[in-house]
Tab-separated table of C-alpha atoms in Angstrom:
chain	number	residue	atom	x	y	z
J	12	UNK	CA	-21.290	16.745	11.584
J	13	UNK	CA	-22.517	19.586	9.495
J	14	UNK	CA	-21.031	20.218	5.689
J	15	UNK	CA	-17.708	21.527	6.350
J	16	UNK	CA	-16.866	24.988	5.167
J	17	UNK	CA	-13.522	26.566	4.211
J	18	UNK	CA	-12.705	30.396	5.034
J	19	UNK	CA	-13.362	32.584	1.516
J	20	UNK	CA	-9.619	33.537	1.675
J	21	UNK	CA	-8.179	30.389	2.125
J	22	UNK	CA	-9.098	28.570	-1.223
J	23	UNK	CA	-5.874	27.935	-3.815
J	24	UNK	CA	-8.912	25.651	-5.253
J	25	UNK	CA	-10.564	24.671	-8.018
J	26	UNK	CA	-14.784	24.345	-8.011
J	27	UNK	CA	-15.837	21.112	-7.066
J	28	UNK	CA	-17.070	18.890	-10.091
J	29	UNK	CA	-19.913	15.923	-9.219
J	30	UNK	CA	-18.539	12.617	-8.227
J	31	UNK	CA	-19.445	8.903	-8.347
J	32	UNK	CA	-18.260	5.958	-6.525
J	33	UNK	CA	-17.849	2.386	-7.630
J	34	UNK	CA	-17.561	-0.805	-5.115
J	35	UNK	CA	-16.491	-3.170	-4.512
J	36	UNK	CA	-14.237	-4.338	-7.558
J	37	UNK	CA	-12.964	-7.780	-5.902
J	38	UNK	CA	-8.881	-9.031	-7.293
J	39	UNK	CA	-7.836	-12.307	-5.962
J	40	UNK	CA	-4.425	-11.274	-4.751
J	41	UNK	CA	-2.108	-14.641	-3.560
J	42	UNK	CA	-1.023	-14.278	0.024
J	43	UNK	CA	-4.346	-12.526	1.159
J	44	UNK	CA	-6.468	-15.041	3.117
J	45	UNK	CA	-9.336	-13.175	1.692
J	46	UNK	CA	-9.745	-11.379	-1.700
J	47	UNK	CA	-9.079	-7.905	-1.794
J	48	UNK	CA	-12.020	-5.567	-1.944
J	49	UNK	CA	-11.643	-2.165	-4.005
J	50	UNK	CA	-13.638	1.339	-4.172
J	51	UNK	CA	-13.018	4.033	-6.710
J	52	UNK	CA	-14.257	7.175	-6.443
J	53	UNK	CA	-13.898	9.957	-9.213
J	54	UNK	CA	-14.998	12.869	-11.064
J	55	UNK	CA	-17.663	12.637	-13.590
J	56	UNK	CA	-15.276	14.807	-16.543
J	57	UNK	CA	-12.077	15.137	-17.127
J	58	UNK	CA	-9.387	13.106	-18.679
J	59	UNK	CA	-5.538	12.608	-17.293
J	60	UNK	CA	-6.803	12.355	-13.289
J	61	UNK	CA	-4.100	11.732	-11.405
J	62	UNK	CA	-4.665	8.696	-8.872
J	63	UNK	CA	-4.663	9.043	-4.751
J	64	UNK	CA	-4.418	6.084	-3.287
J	65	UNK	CA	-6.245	5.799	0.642
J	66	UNK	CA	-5.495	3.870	3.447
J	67	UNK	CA	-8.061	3.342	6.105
J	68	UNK	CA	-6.813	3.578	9.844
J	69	UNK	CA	-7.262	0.465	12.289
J	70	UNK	CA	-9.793	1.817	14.032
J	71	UNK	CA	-12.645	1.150	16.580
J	72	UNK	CA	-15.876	1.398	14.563
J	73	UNK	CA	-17.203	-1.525	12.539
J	74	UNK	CA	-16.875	0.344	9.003
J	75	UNK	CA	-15.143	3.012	9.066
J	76	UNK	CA	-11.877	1.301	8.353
J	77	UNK	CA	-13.161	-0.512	5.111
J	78	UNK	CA	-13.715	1.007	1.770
J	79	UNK	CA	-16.463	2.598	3.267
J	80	UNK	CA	-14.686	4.666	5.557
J	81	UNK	CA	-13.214	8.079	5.000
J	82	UNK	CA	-15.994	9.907	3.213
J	83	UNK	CA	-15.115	13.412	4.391
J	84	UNK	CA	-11.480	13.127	2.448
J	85	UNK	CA	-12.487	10.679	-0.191
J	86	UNK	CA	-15.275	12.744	-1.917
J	87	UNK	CA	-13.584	16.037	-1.343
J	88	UNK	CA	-10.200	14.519	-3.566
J	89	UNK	CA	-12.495	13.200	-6.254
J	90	UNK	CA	-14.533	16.295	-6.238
J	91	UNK	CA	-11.439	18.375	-6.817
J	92	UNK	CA	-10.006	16.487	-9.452
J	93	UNK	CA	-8.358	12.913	-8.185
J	94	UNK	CA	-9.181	8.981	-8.979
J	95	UNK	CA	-9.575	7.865	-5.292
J	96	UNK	CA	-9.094	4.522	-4.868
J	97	UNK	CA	-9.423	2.423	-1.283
J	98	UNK	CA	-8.722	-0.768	-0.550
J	99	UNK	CA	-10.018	-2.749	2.812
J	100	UNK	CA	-7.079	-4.277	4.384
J	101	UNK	CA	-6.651	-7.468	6.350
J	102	UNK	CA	-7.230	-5.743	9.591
J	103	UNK	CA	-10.815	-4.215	9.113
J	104	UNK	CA	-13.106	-5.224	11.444
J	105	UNK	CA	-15.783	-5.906	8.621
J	106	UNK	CA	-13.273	-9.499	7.726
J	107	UNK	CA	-13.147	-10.594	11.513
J	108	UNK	CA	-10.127	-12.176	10.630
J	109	UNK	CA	-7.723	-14.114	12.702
J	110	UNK	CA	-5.895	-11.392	14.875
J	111	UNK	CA	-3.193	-13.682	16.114
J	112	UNK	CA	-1.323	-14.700	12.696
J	113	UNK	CA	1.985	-13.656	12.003
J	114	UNK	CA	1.330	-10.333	10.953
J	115	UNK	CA	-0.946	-9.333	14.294
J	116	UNK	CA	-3.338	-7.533	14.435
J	117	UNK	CA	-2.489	-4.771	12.396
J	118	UNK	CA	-1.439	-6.795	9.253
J	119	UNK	CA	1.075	-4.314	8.417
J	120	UNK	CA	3.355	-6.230	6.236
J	121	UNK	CA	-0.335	-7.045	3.540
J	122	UNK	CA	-1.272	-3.487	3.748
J	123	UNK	CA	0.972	-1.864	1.774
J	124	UNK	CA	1.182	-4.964	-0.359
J	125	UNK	CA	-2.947	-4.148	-1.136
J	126	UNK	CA	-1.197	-1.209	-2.960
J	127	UNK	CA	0.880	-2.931	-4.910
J	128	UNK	CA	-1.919	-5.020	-6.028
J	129	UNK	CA	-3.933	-2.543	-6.971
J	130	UNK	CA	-1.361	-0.751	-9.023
J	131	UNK	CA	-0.077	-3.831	-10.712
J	132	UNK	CA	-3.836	-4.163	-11.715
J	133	UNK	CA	-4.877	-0.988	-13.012
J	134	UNK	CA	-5.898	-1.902	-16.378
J	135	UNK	CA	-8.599	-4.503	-14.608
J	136	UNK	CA	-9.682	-1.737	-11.767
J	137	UNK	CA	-10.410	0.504	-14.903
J	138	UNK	CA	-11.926	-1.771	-17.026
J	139	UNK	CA	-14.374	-2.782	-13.953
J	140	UNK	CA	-15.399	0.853	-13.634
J	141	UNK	CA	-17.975	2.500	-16.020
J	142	UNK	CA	-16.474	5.191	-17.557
J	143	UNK	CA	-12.995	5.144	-15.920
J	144	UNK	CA	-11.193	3.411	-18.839
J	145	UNK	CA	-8.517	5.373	-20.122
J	146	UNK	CA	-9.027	8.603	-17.869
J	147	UNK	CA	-6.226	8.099	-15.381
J	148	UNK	CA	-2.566	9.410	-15.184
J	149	UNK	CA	-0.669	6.655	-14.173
J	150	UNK	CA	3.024	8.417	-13.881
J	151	UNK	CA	0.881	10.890	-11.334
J	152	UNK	CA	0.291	8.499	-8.345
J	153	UNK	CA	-0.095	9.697	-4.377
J	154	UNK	CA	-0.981	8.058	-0.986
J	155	UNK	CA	-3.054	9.330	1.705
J	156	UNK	CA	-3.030	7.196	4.904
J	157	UNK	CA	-4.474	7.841	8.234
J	158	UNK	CA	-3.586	6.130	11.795
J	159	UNK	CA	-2.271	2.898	10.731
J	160	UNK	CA	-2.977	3.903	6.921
J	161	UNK	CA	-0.136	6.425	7.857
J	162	UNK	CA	1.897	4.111	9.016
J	163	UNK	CA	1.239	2.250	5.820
J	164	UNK	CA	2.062	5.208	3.500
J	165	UNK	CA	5.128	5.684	5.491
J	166	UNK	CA	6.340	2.007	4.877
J	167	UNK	CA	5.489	2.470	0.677
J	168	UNK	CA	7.574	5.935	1.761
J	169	UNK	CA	10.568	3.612	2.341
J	170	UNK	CA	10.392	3.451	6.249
J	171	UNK	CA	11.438	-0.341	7.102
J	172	UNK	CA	9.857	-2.733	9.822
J	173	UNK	CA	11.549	-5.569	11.200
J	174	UNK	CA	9.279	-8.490	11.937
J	175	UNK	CA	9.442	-9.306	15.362
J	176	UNK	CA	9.538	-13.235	14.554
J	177	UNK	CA	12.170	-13.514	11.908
J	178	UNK	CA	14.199	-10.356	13.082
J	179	UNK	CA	14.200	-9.458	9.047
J	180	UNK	CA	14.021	-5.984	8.231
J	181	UNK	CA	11.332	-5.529	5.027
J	182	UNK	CA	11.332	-3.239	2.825
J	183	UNK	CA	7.991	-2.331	0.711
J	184	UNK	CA	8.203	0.747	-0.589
J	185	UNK	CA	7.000	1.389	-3.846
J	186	UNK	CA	8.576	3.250	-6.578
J	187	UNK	CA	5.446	3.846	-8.633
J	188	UNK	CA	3.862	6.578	-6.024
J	189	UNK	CA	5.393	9.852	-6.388
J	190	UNK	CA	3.321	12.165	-3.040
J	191	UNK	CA	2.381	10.715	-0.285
J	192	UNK	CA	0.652	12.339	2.935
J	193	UNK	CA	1.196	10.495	6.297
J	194	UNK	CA	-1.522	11.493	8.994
J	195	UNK	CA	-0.847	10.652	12.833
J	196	UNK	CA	1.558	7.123	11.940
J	197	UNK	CA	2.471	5.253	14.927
J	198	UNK	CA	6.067	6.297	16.090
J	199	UNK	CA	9.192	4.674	16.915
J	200	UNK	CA	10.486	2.362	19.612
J	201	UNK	CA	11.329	5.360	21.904
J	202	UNK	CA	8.212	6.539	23.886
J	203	UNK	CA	6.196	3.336	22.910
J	204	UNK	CA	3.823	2.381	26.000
J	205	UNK	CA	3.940	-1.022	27.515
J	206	UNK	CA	0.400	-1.426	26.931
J	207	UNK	CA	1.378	-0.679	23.055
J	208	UNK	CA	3.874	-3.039	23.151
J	209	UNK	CA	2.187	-5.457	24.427
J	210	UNK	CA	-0.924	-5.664	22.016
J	211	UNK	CA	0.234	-4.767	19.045
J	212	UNK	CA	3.958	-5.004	19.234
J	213	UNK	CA	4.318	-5.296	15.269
J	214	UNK	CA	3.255	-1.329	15.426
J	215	UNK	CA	6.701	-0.119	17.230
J	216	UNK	CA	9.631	-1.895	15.026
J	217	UNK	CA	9.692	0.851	12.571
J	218	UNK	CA	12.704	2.599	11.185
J	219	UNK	CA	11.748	5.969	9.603
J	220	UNK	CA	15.294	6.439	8.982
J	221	UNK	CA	14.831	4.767	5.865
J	222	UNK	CA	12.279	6.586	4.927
J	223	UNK	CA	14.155	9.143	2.142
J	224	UNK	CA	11.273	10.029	-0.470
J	225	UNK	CA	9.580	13.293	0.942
J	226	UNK	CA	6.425	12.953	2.727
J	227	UNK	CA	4.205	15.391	4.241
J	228	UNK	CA	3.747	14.166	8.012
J	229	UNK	CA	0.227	15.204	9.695
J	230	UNK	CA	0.365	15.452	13.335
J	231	UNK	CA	-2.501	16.775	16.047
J	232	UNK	CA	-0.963	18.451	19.327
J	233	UNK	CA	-3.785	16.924	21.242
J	234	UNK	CA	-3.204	13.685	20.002
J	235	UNK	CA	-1.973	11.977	22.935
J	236	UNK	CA	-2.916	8.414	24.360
J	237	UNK	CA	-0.803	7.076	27.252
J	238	UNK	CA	-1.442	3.721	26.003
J	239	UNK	CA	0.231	4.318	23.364
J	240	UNK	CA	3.121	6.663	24.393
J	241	UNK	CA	4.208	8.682	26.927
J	242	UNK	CA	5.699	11.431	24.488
J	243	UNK	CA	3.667	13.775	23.748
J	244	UNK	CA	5.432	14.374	20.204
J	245	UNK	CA	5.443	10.652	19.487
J	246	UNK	CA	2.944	11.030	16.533
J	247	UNK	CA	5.485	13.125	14.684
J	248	UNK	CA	8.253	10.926	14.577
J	249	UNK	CA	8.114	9.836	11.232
J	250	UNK	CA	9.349	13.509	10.831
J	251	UNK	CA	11.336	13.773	13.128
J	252	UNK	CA	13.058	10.469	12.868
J	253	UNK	CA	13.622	10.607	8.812
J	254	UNK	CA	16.108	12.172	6.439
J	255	UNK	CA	15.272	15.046	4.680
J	256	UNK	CA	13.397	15.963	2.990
J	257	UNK	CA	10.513	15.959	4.789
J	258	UNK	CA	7.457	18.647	5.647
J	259	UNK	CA	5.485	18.132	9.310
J	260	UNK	CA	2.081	19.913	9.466
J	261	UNK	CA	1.530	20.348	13.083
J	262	UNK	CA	-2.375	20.851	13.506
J	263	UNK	CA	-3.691	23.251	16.811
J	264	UNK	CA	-5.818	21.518	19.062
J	265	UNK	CA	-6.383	17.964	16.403
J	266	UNK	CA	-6.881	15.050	18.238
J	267	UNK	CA	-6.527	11.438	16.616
J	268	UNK	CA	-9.311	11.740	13.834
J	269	UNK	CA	-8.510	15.786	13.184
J	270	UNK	CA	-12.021	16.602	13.524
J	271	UNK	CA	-14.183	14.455	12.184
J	272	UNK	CA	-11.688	12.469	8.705
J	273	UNK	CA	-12.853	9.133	9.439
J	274	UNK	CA	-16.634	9.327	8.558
J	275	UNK	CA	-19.493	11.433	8.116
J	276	UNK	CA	-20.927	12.281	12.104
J	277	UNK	CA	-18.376	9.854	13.350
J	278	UNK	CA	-18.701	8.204	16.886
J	279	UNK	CA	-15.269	7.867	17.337
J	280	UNK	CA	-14.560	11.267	16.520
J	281	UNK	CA	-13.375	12.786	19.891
J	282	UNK	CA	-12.586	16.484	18.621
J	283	UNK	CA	-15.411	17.227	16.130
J	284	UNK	CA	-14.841	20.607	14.492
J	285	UNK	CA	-16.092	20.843	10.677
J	286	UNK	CA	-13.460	23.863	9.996
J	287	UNK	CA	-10.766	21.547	11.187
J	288	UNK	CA	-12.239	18.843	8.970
J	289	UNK	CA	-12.109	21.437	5.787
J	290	UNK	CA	-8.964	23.084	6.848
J	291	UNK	CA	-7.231	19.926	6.424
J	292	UNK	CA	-8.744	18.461	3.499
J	293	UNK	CA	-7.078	21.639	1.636
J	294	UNK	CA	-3.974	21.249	3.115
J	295	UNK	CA	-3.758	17.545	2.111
J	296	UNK	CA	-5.112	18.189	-1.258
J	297	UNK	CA	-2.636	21.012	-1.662
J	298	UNK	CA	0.208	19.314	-0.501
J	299	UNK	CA	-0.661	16.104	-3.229
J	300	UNK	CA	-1.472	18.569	-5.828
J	301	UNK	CA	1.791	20.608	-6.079
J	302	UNK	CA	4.164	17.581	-5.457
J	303	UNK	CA	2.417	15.529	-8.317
J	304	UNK	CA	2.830	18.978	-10.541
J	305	UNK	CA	5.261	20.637	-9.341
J	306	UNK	CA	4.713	24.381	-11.568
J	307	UNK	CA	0.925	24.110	-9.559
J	308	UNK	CA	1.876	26.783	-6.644
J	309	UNK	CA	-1.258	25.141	-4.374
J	310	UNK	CA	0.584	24.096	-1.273
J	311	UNK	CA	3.002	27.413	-1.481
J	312	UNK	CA	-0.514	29.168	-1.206
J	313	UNK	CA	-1.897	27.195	1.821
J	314	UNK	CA	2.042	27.594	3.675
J	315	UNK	CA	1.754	31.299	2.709
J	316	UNK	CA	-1.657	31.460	4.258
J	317	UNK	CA	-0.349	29.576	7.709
J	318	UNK	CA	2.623	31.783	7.974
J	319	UNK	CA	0.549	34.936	8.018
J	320	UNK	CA	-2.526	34.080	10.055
J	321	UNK	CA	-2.233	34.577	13.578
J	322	UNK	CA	-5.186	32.301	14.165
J	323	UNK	CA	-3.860	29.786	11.930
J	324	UNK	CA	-4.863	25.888	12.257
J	325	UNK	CA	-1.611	24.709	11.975
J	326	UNK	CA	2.295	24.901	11.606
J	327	UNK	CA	4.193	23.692	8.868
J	328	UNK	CA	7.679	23.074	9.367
J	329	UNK	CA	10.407	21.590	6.601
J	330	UNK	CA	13.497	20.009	6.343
């Protein structure tokens, strides 16, 4: 994939600083059958960065959905002013773990639990990273999550799950995160395939009705897989299935990586399209940006821009 560009008119953005990356920090967290592996990626100046949090997808490649994943929306954050920090769940293909244990093989009760690590632990993440100590904003705190990284954010959000062994309905959500951005989450019961349900039926016992904080839901109009529903819409259920208030960016012609979000000139990348790639990455950013400070008119900007473009790349609609 070639550098992605942004239109000259569609930039409520600040210049891009240099970054630098740090990984892996390793934190023994009880419960995880291995330790939990951390990246942080940041600016090289400033002080008082807020922190975006970034959950991998499930995914098909070998790396992708690791801390190494994500490139084309991790550097872009750090470059325009965030403390990105990933963690490799359970479910990455790089820990070949067990995918027949109680959590499946999605481990979507320890993912958003990897969060709460990692924000219990600040103070050690920071002190691990040269230069990082004392530079973060820790009342400033969003989560970008992609796939089943969505579905993660939606579940620190306040959506429920019930686990389909002890019928108990668990609640994760996590007070300490105050944006979050959910991109193509797995949808509810309704519309789920057979061959969904069958393989990963943890993925379809989620109740976005309890899902009250606002979140900005991400969904691709081409991103349609009959395995995994025959709806059509079914990626934008966490919208349409939650309380207000909630904002749905509906993206023309996105299949399920929008582009090209998972990696650098990735395989698995079905609709490549570098604009698409740099369209959303502003969006997102914007989005995160106004909601973590709220007199910043960013996202305003970008739903100004959509509403007047008549070749726009997406829809935003609010409730």
């Amino acid at each position: 994939m070639s550098e992605p560009t942004i239109k000259p008119d569609r930039e409520p953005l600040p210049d891009a600083t240099p970054i630098i990356a740090y990984s892996p920090i390793i934190l023994d967290v009880p419960g995880r059958q291995v330790p939990l592996e951390v990246k942080v990626t940041m600016p090289t100046t400033g002080d008082d960065l807020p922190i975006l949090l970034l959950s991998h997808g499930h995914g098909a490649s070998n790396f992708l959905s690791s801390i190494r994943g994500y490139g084309p929306l991790v550097e872009f954050y750090a470059a325009h002013g965030f403390v990105v920090i990933q963690a490799t769940h359970q479910d990455s293909k790089t820990l070949a773990l067990d995918p027949k244990g109680p959590e499946g093989a999605v481990f979507w009760r320890s993912r958003p639990l990897d969060f709460h690590a990692i924000l219990d632990r600040l103070d050690e993440i920071e002190a691990a990273v040269p230069g990082l100590a004392g530079r973060t904003d820790r009342d400033r705190v969003a989560v970008v999550g992609h796939s089943m990284g969505g579905h993660t954010t939606a579940v620190l959000a306040g959506a429920t799950v019930t686990d389909i062994h002890t019928g108990e309905k668990v609640d994760l959500s996590e007070p300490r995160i105050s944006a979050f951005v959910t991109i193509a989450p797995a949808g509810g019961p309704e519309g789920a395939a057979p061959w969904l349900r069958e393989h990963y039926p943890e993925s379809v016992q989620t109740d976005y009705g309890t899902m009250t904080r606002p979140v900005l839901v991400v969904a691709g109009d081409k991103d349609f897989n009959p395995n995994f529903s025959t709806r059509k819409d079914w990626r934008a259920d966490a919208y349409n299935l939650a309380p207000s208030p909630k904002t749905l960016l509906t993206v023309f012609g996105a299949e399920h990586i929008f582009g090209g979000i998972s990696g650098w000139d990735a395989n698995e990348t079905s609709d490549e399209n570098p604009e698409r790639v740099a369209e959303l990455q502003r969006a997102t950013w914007a989005y995160v940006r106004s909601a973590l400070f709220p007199e910043d008119d960013a996202w305003s900007q970008v739903v100004d821009g959509f509403a007047s473009d008549d070749d726009a790349f997406a829809r935003v609609d609010r409730k």
